[in-house]
Coordinates of C-alpha atoms and ligand atoms in Angstrom, one line a residue:
X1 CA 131.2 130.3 111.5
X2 CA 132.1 126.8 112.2
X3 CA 134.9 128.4 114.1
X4 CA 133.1 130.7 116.0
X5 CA 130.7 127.8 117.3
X6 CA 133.4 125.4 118.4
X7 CA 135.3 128.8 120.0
X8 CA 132.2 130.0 121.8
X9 CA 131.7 126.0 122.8
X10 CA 135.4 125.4 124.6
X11 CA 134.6 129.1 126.6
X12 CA 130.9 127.5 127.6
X13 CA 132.5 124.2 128.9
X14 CA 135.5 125.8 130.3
X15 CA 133.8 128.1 132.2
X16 CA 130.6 125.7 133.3
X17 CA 133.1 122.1 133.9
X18 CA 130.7 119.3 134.0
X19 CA 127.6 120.3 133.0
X20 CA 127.3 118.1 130.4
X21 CA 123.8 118.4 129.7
X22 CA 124.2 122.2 129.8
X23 CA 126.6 121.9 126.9
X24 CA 124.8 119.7 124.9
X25 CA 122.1 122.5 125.1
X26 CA 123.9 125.1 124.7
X27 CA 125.7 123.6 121.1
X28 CA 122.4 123.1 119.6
X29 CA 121.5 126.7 120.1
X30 CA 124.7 127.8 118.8
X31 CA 125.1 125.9 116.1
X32 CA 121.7 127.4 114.6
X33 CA 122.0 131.2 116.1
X34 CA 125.3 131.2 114.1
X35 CA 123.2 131.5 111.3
X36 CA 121.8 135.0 112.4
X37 CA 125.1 136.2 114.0
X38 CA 126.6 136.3 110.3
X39 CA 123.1 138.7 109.4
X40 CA 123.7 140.7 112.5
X41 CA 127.0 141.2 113.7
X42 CA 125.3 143.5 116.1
X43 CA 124.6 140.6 118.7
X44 CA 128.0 139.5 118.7
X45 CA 129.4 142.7 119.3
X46 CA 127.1 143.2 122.2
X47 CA 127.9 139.5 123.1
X48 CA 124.5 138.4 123.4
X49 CA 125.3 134.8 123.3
X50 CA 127.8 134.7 125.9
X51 CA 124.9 137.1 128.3
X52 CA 122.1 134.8 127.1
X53 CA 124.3 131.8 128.6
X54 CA 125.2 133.2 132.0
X55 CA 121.9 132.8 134.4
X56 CA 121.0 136.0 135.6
X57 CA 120.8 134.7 138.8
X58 CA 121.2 131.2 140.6
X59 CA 119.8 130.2 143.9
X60 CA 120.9 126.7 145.7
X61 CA 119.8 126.0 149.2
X62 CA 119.5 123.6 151.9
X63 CA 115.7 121.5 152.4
X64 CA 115.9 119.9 155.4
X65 CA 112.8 117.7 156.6
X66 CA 111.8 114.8 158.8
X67 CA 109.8 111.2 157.4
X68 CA 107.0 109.6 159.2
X69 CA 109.6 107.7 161.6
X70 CA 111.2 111.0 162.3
X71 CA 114.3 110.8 160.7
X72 CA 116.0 113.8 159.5
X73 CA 117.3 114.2 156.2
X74 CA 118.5 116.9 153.7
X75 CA 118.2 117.8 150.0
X76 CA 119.7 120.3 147.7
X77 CA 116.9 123.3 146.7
X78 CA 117.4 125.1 143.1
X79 CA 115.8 127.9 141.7
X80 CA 117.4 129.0 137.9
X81 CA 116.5 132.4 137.1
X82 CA 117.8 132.7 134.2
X83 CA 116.2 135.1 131.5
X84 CA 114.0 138.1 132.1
X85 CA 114.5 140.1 129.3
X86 CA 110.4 139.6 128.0
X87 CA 108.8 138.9 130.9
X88 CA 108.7 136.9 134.5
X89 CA 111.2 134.2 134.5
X90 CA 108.9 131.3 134.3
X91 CA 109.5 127.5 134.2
X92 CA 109.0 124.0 136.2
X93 CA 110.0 122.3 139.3
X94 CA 111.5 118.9 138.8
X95 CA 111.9 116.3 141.5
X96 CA 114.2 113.5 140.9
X97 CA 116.9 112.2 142.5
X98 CA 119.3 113.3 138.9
X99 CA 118.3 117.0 139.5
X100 CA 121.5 118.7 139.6
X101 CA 122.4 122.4 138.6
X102 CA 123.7 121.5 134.7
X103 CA 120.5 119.5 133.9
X104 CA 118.4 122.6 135.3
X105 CA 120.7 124.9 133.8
X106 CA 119.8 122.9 130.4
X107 CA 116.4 123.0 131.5
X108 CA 116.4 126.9 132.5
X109 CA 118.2 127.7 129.0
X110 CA 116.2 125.7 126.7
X111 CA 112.6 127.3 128.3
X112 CA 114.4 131.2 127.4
X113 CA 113.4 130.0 123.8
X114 CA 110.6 128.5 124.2
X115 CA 108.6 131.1 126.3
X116 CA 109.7 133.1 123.3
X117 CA 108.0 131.1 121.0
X118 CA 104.5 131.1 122.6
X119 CA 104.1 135.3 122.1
X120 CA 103.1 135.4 125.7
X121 CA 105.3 137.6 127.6
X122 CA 107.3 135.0 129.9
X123 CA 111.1 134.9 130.9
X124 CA 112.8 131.9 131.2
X125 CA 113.6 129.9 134.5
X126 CA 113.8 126.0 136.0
X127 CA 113.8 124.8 139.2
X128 CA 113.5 121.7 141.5
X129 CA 115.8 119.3 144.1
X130 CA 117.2 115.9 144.1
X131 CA 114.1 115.1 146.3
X132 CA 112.5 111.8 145.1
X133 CA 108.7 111.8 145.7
X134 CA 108.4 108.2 144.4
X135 CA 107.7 106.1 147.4
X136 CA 107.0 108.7 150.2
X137 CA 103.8 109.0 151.6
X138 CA 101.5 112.2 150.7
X139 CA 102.8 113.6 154.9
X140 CA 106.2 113.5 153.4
X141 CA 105.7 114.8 150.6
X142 CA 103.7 117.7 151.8
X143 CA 106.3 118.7 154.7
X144 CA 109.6 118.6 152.0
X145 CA 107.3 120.8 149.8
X146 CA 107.0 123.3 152.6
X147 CA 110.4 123.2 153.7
X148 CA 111.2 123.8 149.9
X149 CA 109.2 126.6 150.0
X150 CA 110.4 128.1 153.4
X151 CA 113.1 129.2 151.5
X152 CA 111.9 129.4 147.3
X153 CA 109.5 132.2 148.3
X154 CA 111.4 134.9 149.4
X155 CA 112.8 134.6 145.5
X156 CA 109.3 134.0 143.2
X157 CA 106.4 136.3 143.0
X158 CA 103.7 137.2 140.5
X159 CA 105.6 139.2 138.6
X160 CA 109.1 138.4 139.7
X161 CA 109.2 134.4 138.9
X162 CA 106.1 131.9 138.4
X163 CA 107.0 128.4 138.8
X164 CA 105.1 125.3 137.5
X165 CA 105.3 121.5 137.4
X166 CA 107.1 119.3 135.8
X167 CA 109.0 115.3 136.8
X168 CA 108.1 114.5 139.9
X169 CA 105.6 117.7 140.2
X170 CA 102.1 117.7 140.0
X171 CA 98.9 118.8 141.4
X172 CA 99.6 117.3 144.7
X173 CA 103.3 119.2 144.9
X174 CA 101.8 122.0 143.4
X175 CA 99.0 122.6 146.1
X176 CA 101.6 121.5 148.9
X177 CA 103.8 124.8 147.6
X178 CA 101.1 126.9 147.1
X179 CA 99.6 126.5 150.8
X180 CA 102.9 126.9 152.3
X181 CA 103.3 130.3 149.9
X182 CA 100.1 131.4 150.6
X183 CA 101.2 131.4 154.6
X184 CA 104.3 132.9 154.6
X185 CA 103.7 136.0 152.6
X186 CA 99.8 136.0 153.4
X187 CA 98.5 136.7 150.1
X188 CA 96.7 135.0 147.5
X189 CA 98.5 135.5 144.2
X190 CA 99.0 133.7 140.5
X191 CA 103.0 132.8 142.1
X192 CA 102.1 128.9 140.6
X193 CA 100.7 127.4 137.6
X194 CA 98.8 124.0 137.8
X195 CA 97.0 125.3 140.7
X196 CA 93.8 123.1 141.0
X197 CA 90.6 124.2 139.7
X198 CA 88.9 125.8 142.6
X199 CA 92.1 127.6 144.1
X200 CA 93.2 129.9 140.4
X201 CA 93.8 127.3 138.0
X202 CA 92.8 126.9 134.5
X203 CA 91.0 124.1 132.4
X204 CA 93.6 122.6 130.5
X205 CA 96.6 123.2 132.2
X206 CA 97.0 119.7 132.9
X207 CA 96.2 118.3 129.4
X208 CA 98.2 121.4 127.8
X209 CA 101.5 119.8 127.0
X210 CA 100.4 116.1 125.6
X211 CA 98.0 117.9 123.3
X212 CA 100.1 120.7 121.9
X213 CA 102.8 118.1 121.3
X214 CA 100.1 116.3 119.1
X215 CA 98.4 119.9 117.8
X216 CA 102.7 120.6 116.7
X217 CA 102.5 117.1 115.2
X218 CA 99.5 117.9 113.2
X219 CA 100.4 121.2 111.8
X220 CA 104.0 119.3 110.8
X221 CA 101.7 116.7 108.7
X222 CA 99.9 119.5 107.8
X223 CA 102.4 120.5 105.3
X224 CA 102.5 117.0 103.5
X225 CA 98.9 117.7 104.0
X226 CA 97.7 114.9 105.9
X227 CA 96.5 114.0 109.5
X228 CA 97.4 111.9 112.6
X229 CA 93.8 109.8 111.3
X230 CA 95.0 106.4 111.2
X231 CA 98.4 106.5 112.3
X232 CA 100.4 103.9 115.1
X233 CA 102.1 106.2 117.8
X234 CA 104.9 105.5 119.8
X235 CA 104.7 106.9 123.0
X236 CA 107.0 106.8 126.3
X237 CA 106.7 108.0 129.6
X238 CA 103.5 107.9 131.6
X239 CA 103.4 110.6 133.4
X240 CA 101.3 114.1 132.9
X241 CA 102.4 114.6 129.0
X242 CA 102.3 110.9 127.6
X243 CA 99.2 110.3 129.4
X244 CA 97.6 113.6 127.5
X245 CA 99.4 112.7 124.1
X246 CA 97.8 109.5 124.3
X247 CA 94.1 111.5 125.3
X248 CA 94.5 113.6 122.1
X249 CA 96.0 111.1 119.8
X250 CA 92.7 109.1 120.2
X251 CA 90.6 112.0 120.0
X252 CA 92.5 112.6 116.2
X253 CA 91.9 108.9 115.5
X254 CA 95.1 108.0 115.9
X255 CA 96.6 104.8 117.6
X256 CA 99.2 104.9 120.7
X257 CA 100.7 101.7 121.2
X258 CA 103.3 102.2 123.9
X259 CA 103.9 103.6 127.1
X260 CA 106.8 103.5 129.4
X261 CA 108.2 104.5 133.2
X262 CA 111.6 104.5 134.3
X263 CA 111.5 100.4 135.3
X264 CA 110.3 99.3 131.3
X265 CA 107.8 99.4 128.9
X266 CA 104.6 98.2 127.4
X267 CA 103.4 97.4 123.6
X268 CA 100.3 97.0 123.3
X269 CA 99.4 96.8 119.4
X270 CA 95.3 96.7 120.0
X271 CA 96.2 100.7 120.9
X272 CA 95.8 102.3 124.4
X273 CA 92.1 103.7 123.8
X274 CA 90.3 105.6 126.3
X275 CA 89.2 102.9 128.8
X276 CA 92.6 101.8 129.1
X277 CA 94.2 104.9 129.2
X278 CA 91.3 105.9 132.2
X279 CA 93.1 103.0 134.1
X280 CA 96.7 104.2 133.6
X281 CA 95.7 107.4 135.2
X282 CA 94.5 105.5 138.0
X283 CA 97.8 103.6 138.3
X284 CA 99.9 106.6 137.9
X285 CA 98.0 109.1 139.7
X286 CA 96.0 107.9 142.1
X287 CA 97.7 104.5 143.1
X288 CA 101.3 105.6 142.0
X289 CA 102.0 102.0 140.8
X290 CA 104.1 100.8 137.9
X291 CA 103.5 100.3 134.6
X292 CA 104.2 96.8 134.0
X293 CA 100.4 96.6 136.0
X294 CA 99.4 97.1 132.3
X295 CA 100.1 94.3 130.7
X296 CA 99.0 92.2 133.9
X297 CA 95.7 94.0 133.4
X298 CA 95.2 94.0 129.4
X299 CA 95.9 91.1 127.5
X300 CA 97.6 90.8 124.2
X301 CA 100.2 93.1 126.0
X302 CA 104.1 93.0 126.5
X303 CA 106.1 94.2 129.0
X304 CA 110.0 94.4 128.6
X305 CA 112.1 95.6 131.6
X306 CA 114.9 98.1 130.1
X307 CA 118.1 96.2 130.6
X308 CA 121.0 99.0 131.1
X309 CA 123.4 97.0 129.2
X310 CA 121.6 97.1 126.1
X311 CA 122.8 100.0 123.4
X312 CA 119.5 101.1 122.8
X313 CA 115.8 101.7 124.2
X314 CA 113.5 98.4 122.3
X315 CA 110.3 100.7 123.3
X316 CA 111.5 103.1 119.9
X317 CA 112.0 99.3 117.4
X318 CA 108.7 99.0 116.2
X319 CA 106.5 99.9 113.5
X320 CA 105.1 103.3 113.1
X321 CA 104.5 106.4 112.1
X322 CA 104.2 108.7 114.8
X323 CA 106.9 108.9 117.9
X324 CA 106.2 111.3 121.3
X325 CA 108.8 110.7 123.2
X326 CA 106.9 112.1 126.4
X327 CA 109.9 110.6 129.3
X328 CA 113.2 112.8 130.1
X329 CA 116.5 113.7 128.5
X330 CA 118.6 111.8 126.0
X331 CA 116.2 109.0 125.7
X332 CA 116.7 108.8 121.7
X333 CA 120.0 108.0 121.1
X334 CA 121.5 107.5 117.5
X335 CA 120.9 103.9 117.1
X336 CA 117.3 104.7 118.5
X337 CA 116.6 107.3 116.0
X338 CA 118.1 104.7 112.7
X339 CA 115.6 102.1 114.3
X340 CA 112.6 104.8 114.2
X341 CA 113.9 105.6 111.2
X342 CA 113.8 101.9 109.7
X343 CA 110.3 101.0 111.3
X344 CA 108.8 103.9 109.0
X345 CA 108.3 106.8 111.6
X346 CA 108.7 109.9 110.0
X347 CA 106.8 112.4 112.4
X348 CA 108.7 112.7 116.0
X349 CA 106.9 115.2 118.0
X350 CA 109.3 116.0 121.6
X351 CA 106.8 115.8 124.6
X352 CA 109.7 115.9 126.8
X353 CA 113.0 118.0 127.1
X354 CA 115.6 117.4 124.4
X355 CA 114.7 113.6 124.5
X356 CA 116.9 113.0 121.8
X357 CA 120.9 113.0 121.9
X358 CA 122.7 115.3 119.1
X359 CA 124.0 112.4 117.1
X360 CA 119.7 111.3 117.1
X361 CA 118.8 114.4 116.4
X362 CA 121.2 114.4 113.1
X363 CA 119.5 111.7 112.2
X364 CA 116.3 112.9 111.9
X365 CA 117.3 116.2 110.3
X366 CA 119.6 114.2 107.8
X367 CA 116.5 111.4 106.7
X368 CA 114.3 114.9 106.3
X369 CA 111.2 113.4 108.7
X370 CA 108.9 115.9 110.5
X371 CA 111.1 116.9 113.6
X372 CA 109.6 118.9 116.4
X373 CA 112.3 119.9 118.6
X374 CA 110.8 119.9 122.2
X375 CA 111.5 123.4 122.6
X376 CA 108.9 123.9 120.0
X377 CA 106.8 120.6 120.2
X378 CA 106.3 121.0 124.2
X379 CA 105.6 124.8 124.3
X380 CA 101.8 124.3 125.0
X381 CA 102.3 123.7 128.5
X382 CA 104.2 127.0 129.0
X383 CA 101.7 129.0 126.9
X384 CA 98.4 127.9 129.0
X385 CA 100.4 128.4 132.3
X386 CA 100.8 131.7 130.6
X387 CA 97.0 131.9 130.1
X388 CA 96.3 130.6 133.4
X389 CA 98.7 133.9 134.9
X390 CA 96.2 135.9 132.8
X391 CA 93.3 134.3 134.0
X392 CA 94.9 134.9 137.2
X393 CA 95.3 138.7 137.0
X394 CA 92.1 139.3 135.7
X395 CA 90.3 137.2 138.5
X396 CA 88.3 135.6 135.7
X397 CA 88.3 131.7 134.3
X398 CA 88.1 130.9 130.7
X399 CA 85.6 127.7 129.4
X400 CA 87.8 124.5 128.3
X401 CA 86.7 125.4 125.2
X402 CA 88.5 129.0 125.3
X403 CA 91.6 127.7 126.9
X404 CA 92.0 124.7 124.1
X405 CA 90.9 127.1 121.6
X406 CA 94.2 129.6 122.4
X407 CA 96.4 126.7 122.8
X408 CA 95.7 125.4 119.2
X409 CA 96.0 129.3 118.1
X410 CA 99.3 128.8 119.9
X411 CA 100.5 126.4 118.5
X412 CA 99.9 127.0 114.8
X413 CA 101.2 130.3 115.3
X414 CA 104.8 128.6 117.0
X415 CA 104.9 126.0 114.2
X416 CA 104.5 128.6 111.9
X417 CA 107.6 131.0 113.4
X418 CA 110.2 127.7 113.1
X419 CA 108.6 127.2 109.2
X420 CA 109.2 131.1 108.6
X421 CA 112.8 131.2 110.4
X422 CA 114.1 127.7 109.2
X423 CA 113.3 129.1 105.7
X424 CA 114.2 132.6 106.0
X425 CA 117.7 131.3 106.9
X426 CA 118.0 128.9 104.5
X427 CA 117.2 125.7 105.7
X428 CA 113.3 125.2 105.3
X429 CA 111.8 122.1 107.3
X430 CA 114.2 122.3 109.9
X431 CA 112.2 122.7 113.1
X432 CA 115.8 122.8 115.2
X433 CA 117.4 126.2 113.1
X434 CA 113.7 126.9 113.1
X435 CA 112.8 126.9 116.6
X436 CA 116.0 127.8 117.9
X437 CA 115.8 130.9 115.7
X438 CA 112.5 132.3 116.3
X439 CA 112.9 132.1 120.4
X440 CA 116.6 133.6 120.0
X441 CA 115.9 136.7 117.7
X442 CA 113.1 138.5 120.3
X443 CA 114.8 137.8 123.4
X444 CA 118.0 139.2 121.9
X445 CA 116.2 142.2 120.7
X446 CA 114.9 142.6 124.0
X447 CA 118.5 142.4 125.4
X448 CA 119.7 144.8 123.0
X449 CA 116.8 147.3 124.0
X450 CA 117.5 147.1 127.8
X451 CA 121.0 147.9 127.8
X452 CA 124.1 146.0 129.9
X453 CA 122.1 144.4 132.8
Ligands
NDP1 P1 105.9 113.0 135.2 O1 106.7 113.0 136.4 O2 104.4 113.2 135.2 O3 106.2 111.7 134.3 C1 107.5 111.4 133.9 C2 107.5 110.1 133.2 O4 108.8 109.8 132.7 C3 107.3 109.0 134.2 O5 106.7 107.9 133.5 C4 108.7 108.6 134.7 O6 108.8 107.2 135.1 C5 109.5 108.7 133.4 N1 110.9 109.1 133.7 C6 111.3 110.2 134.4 N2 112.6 110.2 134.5 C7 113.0 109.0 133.9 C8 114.3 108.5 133.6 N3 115.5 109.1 134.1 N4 114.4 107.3 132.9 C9 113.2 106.8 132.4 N5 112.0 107.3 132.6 C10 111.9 108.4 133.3 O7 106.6 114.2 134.3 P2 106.0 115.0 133.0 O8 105.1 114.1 132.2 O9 105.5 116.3 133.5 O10 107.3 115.3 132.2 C11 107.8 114.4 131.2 C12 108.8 115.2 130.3 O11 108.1 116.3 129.7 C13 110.0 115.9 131.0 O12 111.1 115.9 130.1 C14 109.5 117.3 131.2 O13 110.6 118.2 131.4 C15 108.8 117.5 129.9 N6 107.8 118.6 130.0 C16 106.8 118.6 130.9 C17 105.9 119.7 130.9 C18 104.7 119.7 131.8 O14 103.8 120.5 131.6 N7 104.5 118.7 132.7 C19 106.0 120.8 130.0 C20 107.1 120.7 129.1 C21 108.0 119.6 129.1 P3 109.0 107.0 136.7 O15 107.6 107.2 137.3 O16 109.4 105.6 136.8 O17 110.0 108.0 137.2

């Protein structure tokens, strides 16, 4: 089989040239689905793998907009369709200035599992531009959201495609697309999760990822049978999911002493409890200021400002127990894992989109920790945009209560389908065969069923 994944892996890269983080995403898949391919020679003969790689459809187009002084300028729209065989393609906008088409082909492939995973009946798809909100005011931002959408909805719907958030996308992006949606097609439709409140949205959407990363964590601990009660955190990012793992990881008595954006990071080993935390969201959401502001604000605190010479990320090489890495891609490399590793953390629970490298990731699997793959560990966001489309259809909004209720119910129920597969093939405790297992085998199904299409 080993020859069949390194094969299958020159045809992906010869026929996708530079997508590097495409690749990367693509391998890990593989290198697990192999495992079912020699049970079921069926898929291969119907070449589900080298369908399941090929994006149904891709759509790239021009966003042109003006700033406050007038000036013209022009970024690169994408929209990733990329899976449809259980339902809607569904997935995130990102907004950075590294979008390009192989890290949202990554990003489209990797959410085909994962909206497996949560039950919910939810294709796979990613989106977003090399627009950088950071720095433009909210007039800015609103008329490149509804140049973005000038085109995007001609291509999403209700039941056709249902983007979200995700870097760079939040409430404030979300409502900008929504409005401009709204107008052109003059309807009022669940087309975007993360609405706000009063306009379709659902209680604990915005919490959703953070805490099922720390509801996957639990269950993982579960099976040593202990709890996150008492444990040091390492958390990075500060964004929408680090600032809701931190929320959770108090609430299960827990202690998060890190945080991070993309200029450094602080420690803070007194723990980032609630007051401070209240603050952060101020900074990052309200004030859109920097995180060093922390440790002018707190005392006892450091900040270190990431040097891109060093070999590895100093915000992973300290003491713990617990890592969420809650950031962006590739932010664990191998020497980052070993240092986890050494400092005593033996639950890693991805917040973020394969934030770990492959060589990281072999670490973890080969030192036997509690490794949630983020196809897994991040799922809860997907599943309660997938609650808020139901609330949607129905007309109806469920209490908090109800929402959190169904995400913990969904997220036992995914942490159990990567304990079943990763045993049922062989390999029991590994989340990675695990996770990538259970997405792949009801999807392919699925393909199977519907014919050549
Ligand atoms: P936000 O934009 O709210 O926050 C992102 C955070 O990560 C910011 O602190 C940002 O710092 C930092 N960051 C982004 N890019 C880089 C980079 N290249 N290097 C260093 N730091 C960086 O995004 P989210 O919290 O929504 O997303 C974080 C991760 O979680 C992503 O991988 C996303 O794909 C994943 N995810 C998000 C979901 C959601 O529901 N929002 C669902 C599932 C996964 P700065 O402000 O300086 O850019």
């Amino acid at each position: 089989m080993s020859s069949y994944v390194s094969e299958f892996m020159a045809w992906v890269k010869a026929k996708n040239p530079a997508e590097l983080e495409f690749h990367q995403a693509v391998h890990e898949v593989v290198e697990s689905v192999a495992l079912v391919l020699e049970r079921h020679p069926e898929y291969r003969k119907m070449k589900i793998m080298e369908r399941i790689t090929e994006p149904e459809r891709v759509i790239l187009f021009r966003v042109p907009w003006l700033d406050d002084r007038g000036e013209v300028h022009v970024n690169r729209g994408f929209r990733i369709e990329m899976n449809s065989a259980i339902g809607p393609y569904k997935g995130g906008l990102r907004f950075h200035p590294t979008v390009n088409l192989g890290i949202l082909k990554f990003l489209a492939f990797e959410q085909v599992f994962k909206n497996s995973l949560t039950t919910l009946p939810m294709g796979g798809g990613k989106g977003g531009s090399d627009f950088d909100p950071k720095g433009k005011s909210d007039h800015e931002v609103m008329k490149f959201c509804q140049s973005f959408m000038n085109e995007l909805f001609r291509h999403i719907g209700p039941d056709t495609d249902v983007p979200a958030g995700d870097i760079g996308v939040g409430g404030r992006e979300i409502g900008f697309l929504f409005g401009q949606y709204k107008k052109l097609r003059n309807e009022f439709t669940g087309v975007l999760t993360g609405k706000g409140l009063a306009w379709g949205g659902s209680l604990i959407r915005p919490e959703a990822t953070g805490y099922g990363a720390v509801y996957f964590a639990s269950e993982m601990l579960s099976t040593r049978k202990e709890t996150l009660e008492g444990k040091t955190c390492l958390v990075s990012g500060s964004g929408n999911v680090a600032q809701y793992t931190i929320e959770k990881v108090n609430q299960l008595g827990g202690k998060a002493v890190t945080l991070s954006d993309s200029n450094g990071y602080v420690y803070d080993p007194e723990g980032i409890d609630p007051k401070k935390l209240t603050f952060v969201m101020e900074l990052k959401n309200i004030r859109r200021g920097r995180i060093q502001e922390y440790a002018d604000k707190f005392q006892g605190v450091t900040y270190t400002r990431f040097d891109p010479k060093l070999d590895h990320n100093p915000l992973w090489d300290h003491q713990a127990d617990c890592a969420f890495p809650s950031a962006t891609q590739n932010e664990i490399n191998e020497k980052d894992a070993k240092n986890l590793v050494k400092n005593g953390v033996y639950v890693v629970s991805e917040g973020a989109n394969m934030p770990t490298t492959p060589e990281g990731v072999k670490v973890f699997v080969d030192a036997k920790i509690l490794y949630g793959p983020g196809k897994a560990a991040n799922a809860g966001g997907v599943s309660t945009s997938g609650l808020e489309m139901s609330q949607n259809s129905m007309r109806l909004g469920w209490s908090r209560e109800e929402v959190d209720r169904r995400l913990l119910d969904i997220m036992k129920r995914i942490h159990r389908t990567c304990a079943d597969a990763a045993a049922t093939y062989g390999t029991p405790g590994n989340y990675v065969n695990g996770a990538n297992i259970g997405g792949f085998v009801k999807v392919a199904d699925a393909m199977m069923d519907q014919g050549l299409v």
